XYZ file of C-alpha atoms in Angstrom:
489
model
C 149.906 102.029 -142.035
C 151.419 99.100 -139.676
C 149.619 99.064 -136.192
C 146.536 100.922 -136.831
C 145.241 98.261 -134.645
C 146.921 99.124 -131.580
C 145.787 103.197 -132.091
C 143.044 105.218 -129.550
C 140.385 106.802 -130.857
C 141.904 110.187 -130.579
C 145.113 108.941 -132.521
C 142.751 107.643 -135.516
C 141.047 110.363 -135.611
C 143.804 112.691 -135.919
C 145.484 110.445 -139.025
C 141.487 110.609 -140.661
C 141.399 114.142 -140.127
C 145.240 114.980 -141.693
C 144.467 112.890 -144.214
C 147.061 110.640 -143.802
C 144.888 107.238 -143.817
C 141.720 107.408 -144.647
C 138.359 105.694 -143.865
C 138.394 102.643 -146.220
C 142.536 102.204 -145.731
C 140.943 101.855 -141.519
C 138.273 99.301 -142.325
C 140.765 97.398 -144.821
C 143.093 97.263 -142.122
C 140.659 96.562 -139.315
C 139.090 93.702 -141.251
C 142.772 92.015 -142.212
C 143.306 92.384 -138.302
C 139.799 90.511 -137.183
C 140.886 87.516 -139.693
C 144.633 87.330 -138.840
C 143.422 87.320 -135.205
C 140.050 85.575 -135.139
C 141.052 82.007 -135.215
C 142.666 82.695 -131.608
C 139.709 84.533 -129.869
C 136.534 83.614 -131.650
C 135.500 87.088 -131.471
C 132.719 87.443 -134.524
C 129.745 85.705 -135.375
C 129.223 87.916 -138.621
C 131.554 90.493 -139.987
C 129.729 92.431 -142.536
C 132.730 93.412 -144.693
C 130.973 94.346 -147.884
C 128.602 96.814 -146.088
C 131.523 98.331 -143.878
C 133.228 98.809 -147.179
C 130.544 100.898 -148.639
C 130.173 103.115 -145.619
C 133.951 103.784 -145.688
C 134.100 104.940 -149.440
C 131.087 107.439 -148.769
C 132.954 108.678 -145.485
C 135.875 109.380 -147.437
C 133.919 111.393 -149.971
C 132.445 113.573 -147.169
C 135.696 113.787 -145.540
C 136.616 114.067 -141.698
C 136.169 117.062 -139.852
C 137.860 118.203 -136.568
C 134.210 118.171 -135.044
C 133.328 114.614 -135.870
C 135.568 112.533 -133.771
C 134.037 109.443 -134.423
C 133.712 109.879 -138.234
C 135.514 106.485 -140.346
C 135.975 104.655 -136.640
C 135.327 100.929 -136.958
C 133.269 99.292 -133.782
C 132.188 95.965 -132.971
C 128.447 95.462 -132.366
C 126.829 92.527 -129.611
C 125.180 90.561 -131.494
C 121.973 91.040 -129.149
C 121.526 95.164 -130.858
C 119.161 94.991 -133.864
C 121.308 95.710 -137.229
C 119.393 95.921 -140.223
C 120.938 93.936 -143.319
C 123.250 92.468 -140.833
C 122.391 89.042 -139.116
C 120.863 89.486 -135.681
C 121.088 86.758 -133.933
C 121.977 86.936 -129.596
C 124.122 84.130 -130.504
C 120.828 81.512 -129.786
C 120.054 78.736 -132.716
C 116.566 80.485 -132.000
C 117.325 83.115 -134.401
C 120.196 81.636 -136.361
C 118.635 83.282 -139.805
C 116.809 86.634 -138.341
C 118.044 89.422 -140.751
C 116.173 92.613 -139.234
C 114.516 95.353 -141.426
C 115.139 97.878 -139.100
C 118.162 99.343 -136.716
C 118.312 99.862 -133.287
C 118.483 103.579 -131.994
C 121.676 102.863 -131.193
C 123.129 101.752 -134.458
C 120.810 104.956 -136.046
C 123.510 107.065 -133.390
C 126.266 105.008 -134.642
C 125.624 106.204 -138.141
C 124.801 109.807 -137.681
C 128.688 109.858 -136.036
C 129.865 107.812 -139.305
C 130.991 105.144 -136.968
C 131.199 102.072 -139.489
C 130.651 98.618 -138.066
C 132.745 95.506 -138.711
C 130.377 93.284 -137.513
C 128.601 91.322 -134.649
C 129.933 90.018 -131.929
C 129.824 86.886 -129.980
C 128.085 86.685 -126.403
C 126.306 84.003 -124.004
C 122.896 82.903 -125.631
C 120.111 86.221 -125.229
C 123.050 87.710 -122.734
C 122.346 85.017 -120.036
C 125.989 83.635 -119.256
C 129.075 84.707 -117.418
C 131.130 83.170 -119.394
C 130.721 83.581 -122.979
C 130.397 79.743 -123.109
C 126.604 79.364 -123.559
C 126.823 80.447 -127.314
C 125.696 78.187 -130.118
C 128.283 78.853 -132.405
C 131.593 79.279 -130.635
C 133.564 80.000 -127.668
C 135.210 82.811 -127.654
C 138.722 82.889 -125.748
C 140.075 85.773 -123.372
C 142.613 87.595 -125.242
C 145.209 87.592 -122.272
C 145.138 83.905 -122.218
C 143.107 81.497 -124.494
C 142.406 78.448 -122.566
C 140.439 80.924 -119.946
C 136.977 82.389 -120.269
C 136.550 86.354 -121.733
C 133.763 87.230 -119.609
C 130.237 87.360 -120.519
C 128.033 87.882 -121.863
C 129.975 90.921 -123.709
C 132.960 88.193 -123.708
C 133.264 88.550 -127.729
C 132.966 93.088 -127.239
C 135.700 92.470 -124.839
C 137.901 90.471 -126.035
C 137.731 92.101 -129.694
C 139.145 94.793 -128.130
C 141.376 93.910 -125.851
C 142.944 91.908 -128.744
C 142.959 94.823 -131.244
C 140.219 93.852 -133.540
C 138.308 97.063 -133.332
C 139.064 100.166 -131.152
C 135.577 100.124 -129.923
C 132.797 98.085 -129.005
C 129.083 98.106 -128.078
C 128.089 95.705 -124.820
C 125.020 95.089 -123.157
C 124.975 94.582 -118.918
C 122.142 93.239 -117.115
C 123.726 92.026 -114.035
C 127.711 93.005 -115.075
C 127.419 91.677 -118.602
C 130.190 94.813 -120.071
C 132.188 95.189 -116.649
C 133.034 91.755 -115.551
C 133.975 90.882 -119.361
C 136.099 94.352 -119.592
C 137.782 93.292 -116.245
C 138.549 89.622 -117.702
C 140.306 91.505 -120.335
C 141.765 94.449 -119.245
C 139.579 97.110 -120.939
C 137.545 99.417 -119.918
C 134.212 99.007 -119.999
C 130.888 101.029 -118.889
C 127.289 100.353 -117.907
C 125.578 103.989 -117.799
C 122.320 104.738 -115.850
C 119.683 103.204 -116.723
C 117.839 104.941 -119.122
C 120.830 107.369 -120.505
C 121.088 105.187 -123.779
C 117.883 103.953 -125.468
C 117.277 100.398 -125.308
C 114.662 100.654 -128.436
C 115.773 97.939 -130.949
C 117.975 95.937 -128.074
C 116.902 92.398 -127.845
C 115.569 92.204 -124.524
C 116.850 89.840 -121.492
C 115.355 91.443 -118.670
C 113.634 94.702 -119.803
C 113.762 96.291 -115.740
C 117.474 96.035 -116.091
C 119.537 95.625 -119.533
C 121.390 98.816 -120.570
C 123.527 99.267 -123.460
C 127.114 100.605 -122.942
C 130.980 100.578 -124.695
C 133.836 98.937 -124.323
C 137.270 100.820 -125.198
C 141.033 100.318 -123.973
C 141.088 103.592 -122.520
C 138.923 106.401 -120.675
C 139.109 109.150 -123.029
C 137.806 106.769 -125.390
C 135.055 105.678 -123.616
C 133.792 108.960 -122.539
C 133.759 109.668 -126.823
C 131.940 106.773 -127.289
C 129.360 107.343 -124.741
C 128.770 110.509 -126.058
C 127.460 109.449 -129.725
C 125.318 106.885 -128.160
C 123.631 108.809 -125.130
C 120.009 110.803 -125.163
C 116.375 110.559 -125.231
C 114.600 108.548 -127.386
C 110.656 108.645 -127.757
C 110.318 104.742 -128.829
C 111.867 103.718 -125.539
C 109.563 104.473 -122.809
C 112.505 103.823 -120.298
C 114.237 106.410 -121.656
C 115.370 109.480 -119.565
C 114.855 112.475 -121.333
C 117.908 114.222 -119.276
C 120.071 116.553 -120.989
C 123.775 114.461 -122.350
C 126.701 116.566 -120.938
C 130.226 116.280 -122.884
C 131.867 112.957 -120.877
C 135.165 114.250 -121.506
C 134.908 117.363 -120.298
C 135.958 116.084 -116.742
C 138.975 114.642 -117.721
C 141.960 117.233 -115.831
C 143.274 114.307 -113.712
C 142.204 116.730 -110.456
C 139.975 114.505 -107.903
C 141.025 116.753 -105.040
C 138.443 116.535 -102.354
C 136.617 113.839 -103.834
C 135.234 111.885 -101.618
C 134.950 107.782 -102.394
C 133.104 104.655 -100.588
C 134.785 101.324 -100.262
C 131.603 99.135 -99.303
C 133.383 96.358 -96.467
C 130.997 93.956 -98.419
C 133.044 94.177 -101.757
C 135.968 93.078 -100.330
C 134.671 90.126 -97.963
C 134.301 86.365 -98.549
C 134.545 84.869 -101.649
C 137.074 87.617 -103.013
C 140.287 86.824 -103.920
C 143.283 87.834 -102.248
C 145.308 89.261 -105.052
C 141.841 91.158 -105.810
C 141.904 92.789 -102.527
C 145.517 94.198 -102.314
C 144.873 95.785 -105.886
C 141.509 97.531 -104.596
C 143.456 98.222 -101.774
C 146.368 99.319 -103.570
C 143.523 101.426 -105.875
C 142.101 103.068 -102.864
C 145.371 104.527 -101.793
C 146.500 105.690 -105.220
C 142.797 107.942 -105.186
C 143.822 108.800 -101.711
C 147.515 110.528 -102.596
C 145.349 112.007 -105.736
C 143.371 114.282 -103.232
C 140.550 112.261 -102.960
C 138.971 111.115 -99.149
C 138.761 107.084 -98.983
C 136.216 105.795 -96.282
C 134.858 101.762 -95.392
C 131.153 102.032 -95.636
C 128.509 99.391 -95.725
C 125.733 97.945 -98.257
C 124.082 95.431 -95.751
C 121.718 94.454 -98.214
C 123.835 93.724 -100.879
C 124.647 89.819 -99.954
C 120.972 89.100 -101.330
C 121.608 90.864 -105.285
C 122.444 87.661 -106.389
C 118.845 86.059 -105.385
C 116.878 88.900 -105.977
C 118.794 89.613 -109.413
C 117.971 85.703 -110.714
C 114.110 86.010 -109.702
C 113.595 89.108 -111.698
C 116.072 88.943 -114.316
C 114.219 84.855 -115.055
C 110.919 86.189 -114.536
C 110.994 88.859 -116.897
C 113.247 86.803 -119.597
C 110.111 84.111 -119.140
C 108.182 86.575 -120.338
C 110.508 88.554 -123.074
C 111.180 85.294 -124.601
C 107.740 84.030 -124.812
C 107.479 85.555 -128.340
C 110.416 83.194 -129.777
C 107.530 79.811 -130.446
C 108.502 79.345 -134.101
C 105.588 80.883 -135.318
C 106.122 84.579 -134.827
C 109.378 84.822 -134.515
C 112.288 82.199 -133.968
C 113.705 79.066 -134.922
C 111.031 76.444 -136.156
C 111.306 72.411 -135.903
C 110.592 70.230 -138.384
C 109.683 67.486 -136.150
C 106.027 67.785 -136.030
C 102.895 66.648 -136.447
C 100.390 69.366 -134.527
C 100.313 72.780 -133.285
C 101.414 71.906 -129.930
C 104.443 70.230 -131.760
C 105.354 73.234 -133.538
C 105.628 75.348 -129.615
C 107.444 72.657 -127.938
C 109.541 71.029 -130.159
C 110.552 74.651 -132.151
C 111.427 75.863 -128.444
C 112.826 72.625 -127.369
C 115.559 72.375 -130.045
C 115.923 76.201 -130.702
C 116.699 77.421 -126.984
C 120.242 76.389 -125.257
C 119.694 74.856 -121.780
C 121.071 77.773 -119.846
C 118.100 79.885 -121.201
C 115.665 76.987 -120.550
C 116.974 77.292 -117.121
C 116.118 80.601 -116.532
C 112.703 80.285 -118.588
C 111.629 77.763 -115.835
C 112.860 79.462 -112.902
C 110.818 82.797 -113.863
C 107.830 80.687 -114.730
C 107.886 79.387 -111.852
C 108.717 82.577 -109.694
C 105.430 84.291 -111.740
C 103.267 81.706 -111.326
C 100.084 81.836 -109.186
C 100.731 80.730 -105.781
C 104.526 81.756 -105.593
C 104.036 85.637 -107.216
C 103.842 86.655 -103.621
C 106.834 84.025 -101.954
C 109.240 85.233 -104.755
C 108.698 87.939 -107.134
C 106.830 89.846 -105.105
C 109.461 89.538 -101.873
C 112.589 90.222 -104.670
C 111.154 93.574 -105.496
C 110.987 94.705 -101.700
C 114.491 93.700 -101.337
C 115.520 95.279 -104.492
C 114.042 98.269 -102.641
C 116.016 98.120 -99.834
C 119.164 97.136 -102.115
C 118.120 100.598 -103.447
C 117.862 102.745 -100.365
C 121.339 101.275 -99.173
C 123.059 102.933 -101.969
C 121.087 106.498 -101.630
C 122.430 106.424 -97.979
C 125.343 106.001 -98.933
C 125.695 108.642 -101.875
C 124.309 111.099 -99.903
C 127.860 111.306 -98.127
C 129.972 110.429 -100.974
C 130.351 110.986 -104.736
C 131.699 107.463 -105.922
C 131.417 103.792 -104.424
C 134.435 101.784 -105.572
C 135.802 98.350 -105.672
C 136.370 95.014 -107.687
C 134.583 94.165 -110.608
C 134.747 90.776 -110.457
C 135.816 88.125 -107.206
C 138.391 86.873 -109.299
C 140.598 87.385 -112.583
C 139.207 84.766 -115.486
C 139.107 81.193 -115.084
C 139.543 78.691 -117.453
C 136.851 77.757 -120.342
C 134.740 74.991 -119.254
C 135.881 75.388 -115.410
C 132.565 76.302 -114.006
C 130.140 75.942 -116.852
C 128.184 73.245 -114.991
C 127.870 74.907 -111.658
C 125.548 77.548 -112.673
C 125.367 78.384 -108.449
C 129.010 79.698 -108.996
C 129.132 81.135 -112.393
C 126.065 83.349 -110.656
C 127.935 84.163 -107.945
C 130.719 85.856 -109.980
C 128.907 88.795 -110.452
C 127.442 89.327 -106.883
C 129.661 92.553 -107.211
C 127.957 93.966 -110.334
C 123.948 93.047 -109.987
C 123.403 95.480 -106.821
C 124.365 98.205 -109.827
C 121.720 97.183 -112.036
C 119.217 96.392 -109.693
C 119.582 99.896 -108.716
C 119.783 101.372 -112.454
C 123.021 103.267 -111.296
C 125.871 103.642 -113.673
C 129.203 101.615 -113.165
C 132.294 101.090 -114.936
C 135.548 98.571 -114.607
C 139.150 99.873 -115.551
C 142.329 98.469 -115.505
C 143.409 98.225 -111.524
C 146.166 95.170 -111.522
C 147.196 91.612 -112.422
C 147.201 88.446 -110.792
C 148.990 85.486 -112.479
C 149.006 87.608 -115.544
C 145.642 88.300 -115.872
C 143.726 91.654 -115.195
C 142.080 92.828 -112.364
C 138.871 94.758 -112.806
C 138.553 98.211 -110.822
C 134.824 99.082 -110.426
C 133.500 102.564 -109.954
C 129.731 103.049 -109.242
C 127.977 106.787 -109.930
C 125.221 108.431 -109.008
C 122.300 108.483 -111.280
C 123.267 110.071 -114.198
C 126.527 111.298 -113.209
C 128.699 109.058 -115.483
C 130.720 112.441 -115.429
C 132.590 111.980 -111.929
C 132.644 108.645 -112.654
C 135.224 109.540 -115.416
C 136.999 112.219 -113.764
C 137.920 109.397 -111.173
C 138.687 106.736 -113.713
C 141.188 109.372 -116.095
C 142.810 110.428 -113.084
C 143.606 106.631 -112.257
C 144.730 105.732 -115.020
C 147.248 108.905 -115.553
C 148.581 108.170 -112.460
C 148.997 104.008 -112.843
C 149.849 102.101 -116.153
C 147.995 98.821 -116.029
C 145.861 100.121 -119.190
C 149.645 99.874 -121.012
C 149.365 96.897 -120.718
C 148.751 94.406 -123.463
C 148.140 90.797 -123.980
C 150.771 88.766 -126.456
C 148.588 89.184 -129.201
C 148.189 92.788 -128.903
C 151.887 92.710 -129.130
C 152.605 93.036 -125.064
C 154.929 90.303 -123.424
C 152.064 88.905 -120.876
């Protein structure tokens, strides 16, 4: 029973299915390994033991098939996906108390594969952070190394897996928010197309771009976990109603005659050296793998990072507007009229790096500057767009980093928002495009992990996969473990 925590999904499954743990002995052991571990990473806000309990016990009275491969698997849930009974809360003082009546489509998937989850994680206040540091009720800590940042804002889906507190978690990304936290910590992480997983009952950042997605510490697992949560949904009216191949079904390890994009952009200024010899070193592994490595270019790329903070703060302006502390939110006591009860409830309830981007979007939305600024981001998001079609209509993958750099340390770069932006100028041309993209294991520098990124076509998470299996067979940075996973790093 020793080391469940350090099991794939395909090894607990097996052990459900032969009987030889079962559900509730998992979710006893997974919740003794979130509090023997959660003083050092800070992972949880809520951990919903009681309720995980229940589902267990009626899991093991159903039993585990074969065909249910998820059936009795714990997972970690973002604190940003509505849970209903468990505390909702995008980690803002905003909603501190908000205990939803309803689920999320994606926790209704989660149950219908008798996934049972642990609880909800930690994350930068309504997912706008890189850093995991903009929370209002804790920091959580990388699991490689504790004085440095996890990523955000999935930092506390990352590091609850990289640090073996669940197998599997859910992440959101709106500009990198699951891959440059699953590069932090040495997971792998995906971000599917926009619109392949329903985004009904996800607290929205910046509705044009959030996407839900998992984290896992291998492929094969991630491919099973994107599985359960893919498909159409009729309350989202982003959805895609596209058909949801198998994601494993790829997985051979054959990329022969694949042909891949390295974008000259991705590894220019700004990116760290020990981050370009691993890409580097990444390309040439796909190359002796059979696949065809070529430089290409994104020229438009360099301007994600404006375009991405004009419409990411102009539609939070207006996603947020609903959180005044008299429909929904967080409401002050310090008042004495109406006008009190809007400014000071907003005032006290929001943190300042979501006041920050409440302002900016005001601003960029307001009459006068529509045209200068919103209007002028979506033409370039256009042509951000188009670069990316030119390019996949040569090639079936774009690849490199995830991230600039490996993690930094927590409180390093909290107040220069400029550069904590900047960090994910290799992730937001993804979004802005609504393309899928993914970060694996590719290296270390220092100790800490280097982030791989693969970019898809729409919908074909698939090849995406294929690629990302037939890395990792043929490399072994995803052995790799942090100290309190029991590795030596």
């Amino acid at each position: 029973m020793t080391k469940l925590y350090d099991k794939s999904l395909e090894e607990l499954h097996s052990l459900l299915v032969s009987k030889e743990i079962t559900a509730t002995d998992l979710t006893h052991a997974t919740l003794d390994r979130i509090k023997e571990t959660e003083p050092q990473v800070d992972s949880f806000i809520t951990i919903s033991e009681e309720k995980a309990l229940e589902l267990a016990k009626a899991i093991d009275l159903k039993g585990v098939t074969e065909e249910a491969t998820l059936s009795g698997i714990p997972i970690g849930i973002k604190d940003n996906i509505v849970t209903r009974d468990i505390l909702t809360t995008a980690a803002s003082k905003m909603l501190y108390n908000f205990d939803p009546i309803y689920d999320a489509t994606v926790m209704d998937k989660v149950y219908q594969a008798d996934m049972i989850p642990v609880g909800k994680l930690n994350m930068d206040e309504f997912a706008m952070g890189g850093s995991s540091e903009t929370s209002y009720f804790k920091k959580t800590k990388n699991a490689w190394d504790h004085t440095k940042v996890p990523g955000g804002s999935s930092g506390g889906s990352a590091a609850a897996v990289a640090s073996g507190q669940v197998p599997v978690a859910l992440g959101t990304d709106t500009g990198g928010s699951i891959r440059q936290p699953a590069s932090f910590n040495g997971i792998v992480g995906m971000k599917p197309t926009y619109g392949r997983v329903s985004r009904f009952g996800l607290i929205a950042f910046a509705s044009s771009l959030d996407q839900i997605g998992p984290l896992t510490r291998n492929v094969k697992d991630n491919a099973l976990a994107l599985n359960a949560i893919s498909g159409y949904d009729p309350k989202d009216g982003t959805s895609a109603g596209v058909s949801v191949p198998d994601f494993t079904a790829g997985l051979t390890g054959d990329i022969k005659g694949m042909k891949i994009a390295l974008p000259k952009e991705y590894l220019g200024e700004g990116v760290d050296e020990d981050v370009k010899a691993a890409i580097l070193k990444a390309a040439d592994t796909f190359r002796e793998l059979g696949a065809t490595v070529e430089e290409v270019s994104l020229p438009h790329s360099k301007y994600g990072v404006a375009v991405y903070y004009i419409i990411a703060s102009s539609e939070a302006s207006s996603n947020l507007q609903r959180f005044d502390g008299i429909r929904y939110g967080y409401r002050s006591e310090n008042v004495n009229s109406l006008d009190d009860v809007y400014v000071n409830s907003r005032s006290e309830g929001f943190g300042t790096e979501v006041k920050r981007r409440i302002m900016l979007g005001t601003f960029s939305l307001s009459a006068g500057y529509y045209d200068a600024y919103f209007k002028k981001a979506g033409q370039v998001r256009t042509l951000i767009k188009q670069d990316f079609d030119k390019v996949f209509a040569d090639y079936d993958l774009i690849m490199g980093p995830s991230s600039p750099n490996v993690a930094y340390g927590i409180g390093e770069n909290i107040n220069d928002p400029i550069k904590m932006y900047m960090s994910d100028i290799l992730t937001i041309p993804v979004n802005l495009a609504g393309l899928p993209g993914m970060s694996l294991p590719a290296g270390f520098s220092e100790g800490l992990p280097i982030g791989l990124q693969l970019i898809g076509k729409h919908f074909d998470e698939n090849t995406m996969y294929k690629a990302a299996y037939a890395f990792e067979q043929a490399t072994d940075f995803h052995t790799k473990k942090p100290v309190i996973l029991g590795g030596n790093s």
